[in-house]
Amino acid sequence: MISSVSRFDRTVSGTGTGTDPGSAAPDAATAGHTPSDTSEADSYSLSPTDSPCVAVCSTLYDDICRGCGRTAIEVANWVFMSDEEKKAVWVRIRAQGYPRRKLP
């Protein structure tokens, strides 16, 4: 098993609410927010919440995917991460030269 984090407890980055992410209503801070509202999102060719997966999954013993640059934990929990958590991952992997694909 890759992670002991359940889908109902997003504690990977310490921002989990402990509620089912499918039933949670958007909070006031993110209501009406779009990726183009932030300057960091302007550097993305794709929406920063899109998965950086390039279908070349290989961690080669160091827990970092050679295709997208995410850790195995980030890959496993991507669908449960908040938009802000995903944006933080995108910022880090872009700074490291990932994902290893041509972006439109």
CSV table of C-alpha atoms in Angstrom, one decimal, residues 1-42:
chain,number,residue,atom,x,y,z
A,1,MET,CA,0.0,0.0,0.0
A,2,ILE,CA,1.4,3.4,-1.0
A,3,SER,CA,-0.2,5.5,1.7
A,4,SER,CA,-2.2,5.2,4.8
A,5,VAL,CA,-4.1,8.4,4.1
A,6,SER,CA,-7.7,7.7,3.6
A,7,ARG,CA,-9.9,9.4,1.0
A,8,PHE,CA,-11.8,11.1,3.8
A,9,ASP,CA,-8.8,12.5,5.6
A,10,ARG,CA,-6.6,14.7,3.5
A,11,THR,CA,-3.7,15.0,5.9
A,12,VAL,CA,-0.9,14.8,3.4
A,13,SER,CA,-0.3,18.6,3.7
A,14,GLY,CA,-2.0,19.1,7.0
A,15,THR,CA,-5.1,20.8,5.4
A,16,GLY,CA,-7.6,18.0,5.6
A,17,THR,CA,-11.0,18.6,6.8
A,18,GLY,CA,-11.9,15.0,7.7
A,19,THR,CA,-15.1,15.2,5.6
A,20,ASP,CA,-16.0,13.5,2.4
A,21,PRO,CA,-14.6,15.7,-0.3
A,22,GLY,CA,-17.5,14.9,-2.6
A,23,SER,CA,-20.0,16.3,-0.2
A,24,ALA,CA,-18.2,19.4,0.9
A,25,ALA,CA,-19.5,22.7,-0.3
A,26,PRO,CA,-16.9,25.2,-1.6
A,27,ASP,CA,-15.8,27.6,1.1
A,28,ALA,CA,-16.0,31.4,0.8
A,29,ALA,CA,-12.2,31.7,0.1
A,30,THR,CA,-12.4,29.6,-3.1
A,31,ALA,CA,-16.0,30.4,-4.3
A,32,GLY,CA,-15.8,32.0,-7.7
A,33,HIS,CA,-12.1,31.4,-7.9
A,34,THR,CA,-10.6,30.5,-11.2
A,35,PRO,CA,-7.0,29.6,-12.1
A,36,SER,CA,-6.7,32.8,-14.1
A,37,ASP,CA,-7.3,34.8,-10.9
A,38,THR,CA,-3.8,34.2,-9.7
A,39,SER,CA,-0.5,35.3,-11.3
A,40,GLU,CA,1.1,31.9,-10.6
A,41,ALA,CA,-1.5,30.1,-12.6
A,42,ASP,CA,-0.8,32.4,-15.6
